Structure formats: structure tokens, C-alpha cells
XYZ file of C-alpha atoms in Angstrom:
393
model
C 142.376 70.042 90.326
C 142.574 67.125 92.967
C 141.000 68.921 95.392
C 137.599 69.417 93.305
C 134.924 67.211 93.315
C 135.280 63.944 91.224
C 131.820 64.429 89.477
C 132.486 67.773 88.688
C 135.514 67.600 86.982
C 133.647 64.728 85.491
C 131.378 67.285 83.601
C 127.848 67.397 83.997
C 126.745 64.466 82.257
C 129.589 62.158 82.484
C 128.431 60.265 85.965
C 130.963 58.698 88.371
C 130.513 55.396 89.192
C 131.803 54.287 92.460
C 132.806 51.018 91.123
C 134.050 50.284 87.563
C 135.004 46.587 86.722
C 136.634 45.445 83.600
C 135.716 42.501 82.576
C 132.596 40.350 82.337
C 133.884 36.507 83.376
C 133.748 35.008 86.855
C 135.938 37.258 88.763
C 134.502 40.784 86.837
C 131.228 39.375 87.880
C 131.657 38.377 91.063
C 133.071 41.825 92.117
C 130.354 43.850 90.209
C 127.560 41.534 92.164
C 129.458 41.923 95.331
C 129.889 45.818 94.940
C 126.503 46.818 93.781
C 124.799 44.779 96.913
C 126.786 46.372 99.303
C 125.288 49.542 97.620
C 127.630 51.035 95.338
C 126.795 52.545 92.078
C 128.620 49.880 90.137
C 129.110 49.157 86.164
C 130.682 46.140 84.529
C 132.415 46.862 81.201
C 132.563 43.631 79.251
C 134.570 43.901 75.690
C 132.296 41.083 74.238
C 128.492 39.853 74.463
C 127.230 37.102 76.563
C 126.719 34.741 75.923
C 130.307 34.363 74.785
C 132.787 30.840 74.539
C 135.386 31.144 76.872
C 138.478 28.183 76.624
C 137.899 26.707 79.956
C 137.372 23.266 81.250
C 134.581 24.052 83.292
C 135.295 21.728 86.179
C 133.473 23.273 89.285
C 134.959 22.155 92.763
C 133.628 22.975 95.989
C 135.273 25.817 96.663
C 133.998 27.742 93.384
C 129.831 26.205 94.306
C 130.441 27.848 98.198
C 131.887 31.129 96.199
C 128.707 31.469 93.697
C 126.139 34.492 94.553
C 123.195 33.878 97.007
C 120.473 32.449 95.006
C 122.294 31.753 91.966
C 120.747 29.661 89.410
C 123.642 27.205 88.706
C 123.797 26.403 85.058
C 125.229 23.077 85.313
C 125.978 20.385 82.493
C 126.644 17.354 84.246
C 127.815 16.318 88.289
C 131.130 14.250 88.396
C 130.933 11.145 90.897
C 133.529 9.285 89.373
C 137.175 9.720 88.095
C 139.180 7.674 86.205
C 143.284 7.950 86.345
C 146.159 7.516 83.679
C 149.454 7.887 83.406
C 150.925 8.428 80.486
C 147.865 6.851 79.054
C 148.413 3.582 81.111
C 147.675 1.766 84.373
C 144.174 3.491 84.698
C 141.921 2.759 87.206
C 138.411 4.447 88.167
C 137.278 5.346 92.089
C 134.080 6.219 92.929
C 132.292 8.626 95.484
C 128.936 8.931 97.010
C 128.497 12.652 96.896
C 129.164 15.016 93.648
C 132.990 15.551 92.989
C 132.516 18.100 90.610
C 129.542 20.029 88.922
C 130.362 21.030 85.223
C 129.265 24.111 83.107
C 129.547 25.608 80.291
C 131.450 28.880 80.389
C 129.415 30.863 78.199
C 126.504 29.929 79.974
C 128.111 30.485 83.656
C 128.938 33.614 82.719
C 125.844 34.932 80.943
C 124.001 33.722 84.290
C 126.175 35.320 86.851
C 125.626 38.797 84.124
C 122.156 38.461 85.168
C 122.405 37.997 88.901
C 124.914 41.082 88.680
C 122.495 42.959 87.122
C 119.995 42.050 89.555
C 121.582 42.963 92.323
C 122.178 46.304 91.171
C 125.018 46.502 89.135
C 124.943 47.925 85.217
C 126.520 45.081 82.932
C 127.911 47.441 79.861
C 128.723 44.811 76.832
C 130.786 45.491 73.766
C 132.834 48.277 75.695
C 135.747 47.726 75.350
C 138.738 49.846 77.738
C 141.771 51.177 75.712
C 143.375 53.431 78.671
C 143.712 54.063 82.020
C 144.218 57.106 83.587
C 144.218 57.895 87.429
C 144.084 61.095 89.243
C 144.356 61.149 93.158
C 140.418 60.279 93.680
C 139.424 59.050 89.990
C 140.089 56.678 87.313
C 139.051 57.711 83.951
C 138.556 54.713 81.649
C 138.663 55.280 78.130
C 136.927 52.749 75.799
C 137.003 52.467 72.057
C 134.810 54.643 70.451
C 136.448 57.930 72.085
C 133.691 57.132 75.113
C 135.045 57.344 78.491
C 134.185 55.895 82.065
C 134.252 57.598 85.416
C 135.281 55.997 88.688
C 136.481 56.019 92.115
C 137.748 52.446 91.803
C 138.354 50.365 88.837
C 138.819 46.560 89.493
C 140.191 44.744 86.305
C 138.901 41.476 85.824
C 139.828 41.180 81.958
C 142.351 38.650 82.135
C 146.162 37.994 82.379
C 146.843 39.816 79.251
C 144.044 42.568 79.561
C 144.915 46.502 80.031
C 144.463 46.470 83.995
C 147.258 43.686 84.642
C 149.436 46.107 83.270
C 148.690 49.125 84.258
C 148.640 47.250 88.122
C 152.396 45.916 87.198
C 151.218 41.922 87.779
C 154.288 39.697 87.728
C 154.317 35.902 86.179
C 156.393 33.534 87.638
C 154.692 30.491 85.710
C 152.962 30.776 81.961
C 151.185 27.538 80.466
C 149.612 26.555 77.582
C 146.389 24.685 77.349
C 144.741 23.542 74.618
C 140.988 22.005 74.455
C 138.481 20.407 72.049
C 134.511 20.239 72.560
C 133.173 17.333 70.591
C 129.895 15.364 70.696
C 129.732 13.017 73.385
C 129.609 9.397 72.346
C 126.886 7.114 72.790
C 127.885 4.518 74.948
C 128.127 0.900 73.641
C 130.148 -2.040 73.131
C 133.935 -0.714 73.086
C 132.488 3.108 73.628
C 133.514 4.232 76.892
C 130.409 5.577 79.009
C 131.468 9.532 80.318
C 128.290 9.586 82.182
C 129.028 11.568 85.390
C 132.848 10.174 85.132
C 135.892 12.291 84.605
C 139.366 11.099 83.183
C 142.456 12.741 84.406
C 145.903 11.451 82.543
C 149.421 12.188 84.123
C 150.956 13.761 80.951
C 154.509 12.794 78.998
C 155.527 16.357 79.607
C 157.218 17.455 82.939
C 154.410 18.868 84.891
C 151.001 18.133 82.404
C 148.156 16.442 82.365
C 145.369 15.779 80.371
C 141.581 15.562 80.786
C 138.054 14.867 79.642
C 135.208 16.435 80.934
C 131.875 15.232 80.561
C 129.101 18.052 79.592
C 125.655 16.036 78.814
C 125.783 16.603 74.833
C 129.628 17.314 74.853
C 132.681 16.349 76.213
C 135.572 18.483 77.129
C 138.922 16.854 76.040
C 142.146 19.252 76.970
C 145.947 18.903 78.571
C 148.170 21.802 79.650
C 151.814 21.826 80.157
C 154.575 24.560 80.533
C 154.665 27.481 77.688
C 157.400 27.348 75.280
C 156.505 23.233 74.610
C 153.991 23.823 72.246
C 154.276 21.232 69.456
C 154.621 18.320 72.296
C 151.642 19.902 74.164
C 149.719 20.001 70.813
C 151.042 16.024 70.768
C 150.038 15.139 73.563
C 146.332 16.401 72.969
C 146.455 14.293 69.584
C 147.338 11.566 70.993
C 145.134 11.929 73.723
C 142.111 11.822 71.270
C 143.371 8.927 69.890
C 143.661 7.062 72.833
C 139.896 7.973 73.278
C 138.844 6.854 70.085
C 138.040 10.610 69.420
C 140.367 11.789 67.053
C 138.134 11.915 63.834
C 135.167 13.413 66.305
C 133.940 16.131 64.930
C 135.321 19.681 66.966
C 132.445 22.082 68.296
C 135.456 24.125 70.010
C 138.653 24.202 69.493
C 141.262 26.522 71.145
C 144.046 27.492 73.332
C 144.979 29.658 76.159
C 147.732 30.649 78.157
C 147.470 30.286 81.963
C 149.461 32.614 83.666
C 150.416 32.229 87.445
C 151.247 35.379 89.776
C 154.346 35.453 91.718
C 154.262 35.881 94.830
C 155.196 39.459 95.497
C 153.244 40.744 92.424
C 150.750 43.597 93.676
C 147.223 43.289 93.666
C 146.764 47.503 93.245
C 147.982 50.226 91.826
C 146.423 52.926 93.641
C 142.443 53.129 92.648
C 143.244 50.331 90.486
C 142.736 46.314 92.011
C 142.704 43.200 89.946
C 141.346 39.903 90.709
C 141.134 36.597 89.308
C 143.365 35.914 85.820
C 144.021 39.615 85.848
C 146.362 39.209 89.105
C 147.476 35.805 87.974
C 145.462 34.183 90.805
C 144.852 30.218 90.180
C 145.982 27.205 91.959
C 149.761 26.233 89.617
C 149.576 22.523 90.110
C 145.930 22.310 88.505
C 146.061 25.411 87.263
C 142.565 26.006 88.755
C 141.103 29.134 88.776
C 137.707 29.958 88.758
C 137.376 29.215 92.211
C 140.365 31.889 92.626
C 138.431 34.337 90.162
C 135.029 34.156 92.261
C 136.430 34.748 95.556
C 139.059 37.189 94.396
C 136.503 38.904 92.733
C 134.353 38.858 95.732
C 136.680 40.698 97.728
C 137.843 43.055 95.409
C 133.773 44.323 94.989
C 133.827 44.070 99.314
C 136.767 46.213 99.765
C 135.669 48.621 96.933
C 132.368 49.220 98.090
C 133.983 50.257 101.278
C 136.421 52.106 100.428
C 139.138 50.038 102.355
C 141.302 49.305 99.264
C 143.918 48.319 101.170
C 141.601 45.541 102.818
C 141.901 43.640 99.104
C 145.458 42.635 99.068
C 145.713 41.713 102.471
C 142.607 39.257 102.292
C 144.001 37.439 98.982
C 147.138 37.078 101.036
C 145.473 35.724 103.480
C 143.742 33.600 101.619
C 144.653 32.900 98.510
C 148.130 32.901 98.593
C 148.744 30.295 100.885
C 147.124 27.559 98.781
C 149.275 28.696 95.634
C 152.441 28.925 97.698
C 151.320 24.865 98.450
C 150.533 24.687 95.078
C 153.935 25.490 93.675
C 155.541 23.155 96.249
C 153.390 19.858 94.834
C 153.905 20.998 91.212
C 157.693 21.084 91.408
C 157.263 17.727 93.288
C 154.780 16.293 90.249
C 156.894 17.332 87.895
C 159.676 15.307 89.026
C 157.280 12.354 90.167
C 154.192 12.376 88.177
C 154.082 8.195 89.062
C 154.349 8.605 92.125
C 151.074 10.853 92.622
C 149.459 8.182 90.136
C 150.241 5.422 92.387
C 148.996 7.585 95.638
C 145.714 8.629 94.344
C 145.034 4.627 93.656
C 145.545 4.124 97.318
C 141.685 4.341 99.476
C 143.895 7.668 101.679
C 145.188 9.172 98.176
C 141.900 8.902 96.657
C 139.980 10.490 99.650
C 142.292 13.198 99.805
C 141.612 14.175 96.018
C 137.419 13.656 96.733
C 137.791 16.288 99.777
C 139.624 18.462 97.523
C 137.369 18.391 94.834
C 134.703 18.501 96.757
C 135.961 21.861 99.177
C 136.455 20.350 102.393
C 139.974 21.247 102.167
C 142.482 22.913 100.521
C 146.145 21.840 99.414
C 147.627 24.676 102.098
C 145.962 22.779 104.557
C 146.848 19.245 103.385
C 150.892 20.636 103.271
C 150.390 21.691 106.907
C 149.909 17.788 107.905
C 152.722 15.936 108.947
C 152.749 12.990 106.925
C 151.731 14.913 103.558
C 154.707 16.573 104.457
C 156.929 13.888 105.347
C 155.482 12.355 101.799
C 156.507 15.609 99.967
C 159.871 15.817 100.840
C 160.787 12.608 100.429
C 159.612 12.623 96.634
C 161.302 15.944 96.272
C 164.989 14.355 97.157
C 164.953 13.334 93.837
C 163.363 15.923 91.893
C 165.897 16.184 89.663
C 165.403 12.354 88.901
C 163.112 10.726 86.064
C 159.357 10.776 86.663
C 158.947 7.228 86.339
């Protein structure tokens, strides 16, 4: 039977596509645009239909912009040029920087405009299939999708998420769950004791070991949310009250209102399970301090479509170790450092060097593997992480 060909044992009229990706966000899309321009026969199988609301913040840094398809018509809400720091909901202050820190979106509308630029570079976006089983033989994956229909390929890359069907099949590993929680409501109009969100972000160092809240501005809408461990959910939900409060938002009324659970790879999860790769929340790829990761999903995604196309699976886990891995092995370090000094980081990003550092960050010209590698980032690190058993403030 293996040594037949794949589209024959396919039947007739059941084509084999060389590239099959589950799931339509960021990273599904990024790997179906990246495989069908390097000329595989590639379809994206996306459960829902775009445009679709995703929980997200939608917080853009550099890193994600550089990542985004040739050409790509950037959907964007509102640029961030200024940030504004709590802690605890005290001691803020606001910096300022000349260039865009951040470019903010809408996920439903990112991802129903990467859908299109997929399709238009070749690639067949299936909506409202969703997979139900996986089944491999030694040169084809056979995806089976509700409704007893069923989808050929020579490689499948999930892309459906850290609790979809391909994470498990692949055997991904979690060494870090979270749970965040988020509101869309109408953005104020600025005015006497009304905060102006105009192009200005709010980050707040949280009450919980290792969270933080946020509010995003969107034009129309702003993006209030917080995230701290899993398993803290009535503080987390708290904190996000009280948040609103703080704001002067807590009787605004809710456009969105939801929850998700972040969940963080560790670090000698696989990446494939023989014809099988998965990229972006799928593999548990994100940054764990910010729990960023739609920079992760594009360029995971990205390479996953490369190495696919080419036929080199082995090529994908190598590059997001590489890559990837490094900045969420520095990632982990800060976190267990913020968790145990939270004030700390508040009174660093206040200083003109700590604020700088966060602007590059945001902005892409570096990375927190690279900041770890400098000598007095970390002399600074292990200092604060002497007492890291201590009180945060």
C-alpha cells in the first residue's frame, strides 16, 4: 500500500494537495500564503467564516509588521506612540516616542485580509471545514472533516490553536497555561476628567504574581484585558473589574467580551509528528512574559509553509529553534524575575534607558534574547532574581 502512488490510493477524484493547513488565523495563513507562492498546491481548512472575532489584543509590534506578506494591505485601527505605566493601578506615568510603537487591528479583520492575500497567492481558503481526524500513512495524511468529507495531503501543518486536533495528534507539551480575559467597549470621547486613548496605550503591573493589565486603543473601540496564571480565575476576573473601574469604564457598554487560555510550549515539545508540523498557538509558540504571539504565529507559520513546500520537513523545527526558541527561553527567565519584582520593572521602564529598551522592543529592533545576552541586562536580572522568592513590592 505505501509503495503506491498517494493520488491513487486517493481515488480518482479525491485530489492530493501538497499542503493542507488547519486553521485560518495568523499562523494557518501565513503558512498557506507562504506554501502556495513557493508553488505548492495548497488548501487552508478554516472551521469558521471570516470574518470571525478572535479574543486577542491586537497589539502589532515590529516583529509581526516585518513578518506580514509582501504587499499586504494592513488593516490597522489605530498606531500607538505613547504608553502609559501602572502598577497596581498607581504611580503611572506616560513616555512618548517619535516613531509608531505599535499598530493595532482588529483580529477579525487581520485575518479576513491575510484569507485574501492567501488566496491570491495561490492557495484555496476552505471555510466552515472543520477536521475531526487525522490519519497518516508513510507519504499521506488523510484529514477527515465533519460531514464524512475527507482531505488529502502530503503535509498537514496545524495552525488551529493550542487546543485544536493537530496539537495533539503532534504530542505539544505546556509548561505554562494562562488565562486572559478582555472587553471591547466604545471608546470615550475625550473631555474634562475623560482620559484621551488617542494613539496611547496603558499597561498596568497586575496584583497577581506575574499579570498585567491593558487597554488598547482601536479608533471606535478600546481593548481593555489582563492575563495572569490559570487556575486564579476569580482574582484574574477581579482584577479586570477593577481595572474598568479604575478607568471609569465599568458601566461601558461590552461589544466583546471573552476569555482565552494562552498556552506556552516547553521547551522540548516537538514541532512534528511525521507529515504533521504545527506552528503558532498550535505548538505553544508565544513570547511567556507578554504572552505575545502573533508575531510567533506569522513567522512560525511562515516557515512551516517554506519547509513544506520543499519538502525539507525537518528544516521546520530546526529554524523555530533557531529562532524562536531563544527569545522564549529569555522570556521565561524575565517572567520568573517579574513575577517576583513586578516594581522593580515599573520603576526601570520610568528610567529614559528602561523606556528605550521597551520602544526598540515594541518597535522590532530587538528582541528580549538579545537584550539577555548584554551584560548589564544581565547583571540587572540576576540581581532581582536573588530574591525571587521575596514580595514584589
Amino acid at each position: 500500500m505505501s509503495g503506491t502512488d498517494p493520488a491513487a490510493r486517493a481515488g480518482a477524484d479525491t485530489p492530493v494537495w501538497d499542503v493542507a493547513v488547519v486553521g485560518g488565523g495568523p499562523a494557518g495563513l501565513a503558512a498557506g500564503f507562504a506554501a502556495a507562492r513557493a508553488g505548492a498546491r495548497t488548501i487552508v481548512l478554516e472551521r469558521s467564516e471570516h470574518p470571525r472575532y478572535k479574543t486577542c489584543g491586537g497589539g502589532l509590534i515590529g516583529f509581526s509588521l516585518a513578518a506580514l506578506p509582501d504587499g499586504f494591505a494592513l488593516p490597522a485601527r489605530q498606531i500607538v506612540r505613547r504608553a502609559t505605566f501602572t502598577y497596581r493601578g498607581r504611580w503611572g506615568f506616560t513616555r512618548a516616542w517619535p516613531a509608531p510603537l505599535l499598530t493595532m487591528v482588529q483580529r477579525d479583520e487581520l485575518d479576513a485580509a491575510l484569507a485574501a492575500t492567501a488566496a491570491g497567492a495561490g492557495a484555496t481558503v476552505r471555510q466552515r471545514a472543520a477536521v475531526r481526524s487525522i490519519e497518516q500513512e508513510p507519504d499521506l495524511v488523510r484529514l477527515r472533516l465533519h460531514g464524512d468529507d475527507d482531505v488529502h495531503a502530503r503535509v498537514v501543518i496545524g495552525a488551529d490553536g493550542s487546543a485544536g486536533i493537530t496539537a495533539g495528534h503532534v504530542g505539544v507539551r505546556h509548561d505554562q497555561v494562562d488565562l486572559g480575559l478582555e472587553v471591547d467597549v466604545p471608546t470615550p470621547r475625550p473631555g474634562p476628567g475623560v482620559a484621551d486613548w488617542h494613539e496611547r496605550l496603558l499597561i498596568d503591573w497586575g496584583p497577581l504574581p506575574g499579570s498585567y493589565g491593558w487597554v488598547f486603543p482601536k479608533g471606535d473601540l478600546l481593548t481593555v484585558g489582563v492575563i495572569a496564571a490559570r487556575g486564579e480565575g476569580e482574582r484574574t476576573r477581579a482584577y479586570l473589574a477593577a481595572l474598568l473601574a479604575r478607568l471609569g469604564l465599568a458601566d461601558a457598554p461590552r461589544v466583546h467580551d471573552s476569555g482565552h487560555l494562552t498556552r506556552c510550549r516547553a521547551p522540548t515539545s516537538p514541532l512534528r509528528h511525521g507529515r504533521v508540523l504545527v506552528a503558532g498557538d498550535a505548538a505553544g509558540l508565544l513570547e511567556p512574559w507578554t504572552r505575545e504571539g502573533i508575531s510567533f504565529a506569522l513567522r512560525s507559520g511562515a516557515l512551516a509553509g517554506t519547509a513544506a513546500a520543499r519538502g525539507d520537513l525537518d528544516a521546520y523545527p530546526r529554524s523555530v529553534e533557531s529562532t524562536l526558541a531563544p527569545v522564549m527561553l529569555a522570556g521565561r527567565r524575565v517572567l520568573r524575575v517579574f513575577e517576583a519584582r513586578a516594581g522593580a520593572f515599573h520603576t526601570a521602564i520610568a528610567t529614559p534607558p528602561g523606556w528605550r529598551v521597551f520602544a526598540r522592543v515594541c518597535r522590532g529592533e530587538t528582541d528580549l534574547a538579545a537584550l539577555v545576552r548584554r551584560r548589564p541586562v544581565r547583571a540587572a536580572l540576576g540581581l532581582l532574581g536573588l530574591g525571587a522568592g521575596g514580595s514584589s513590592t
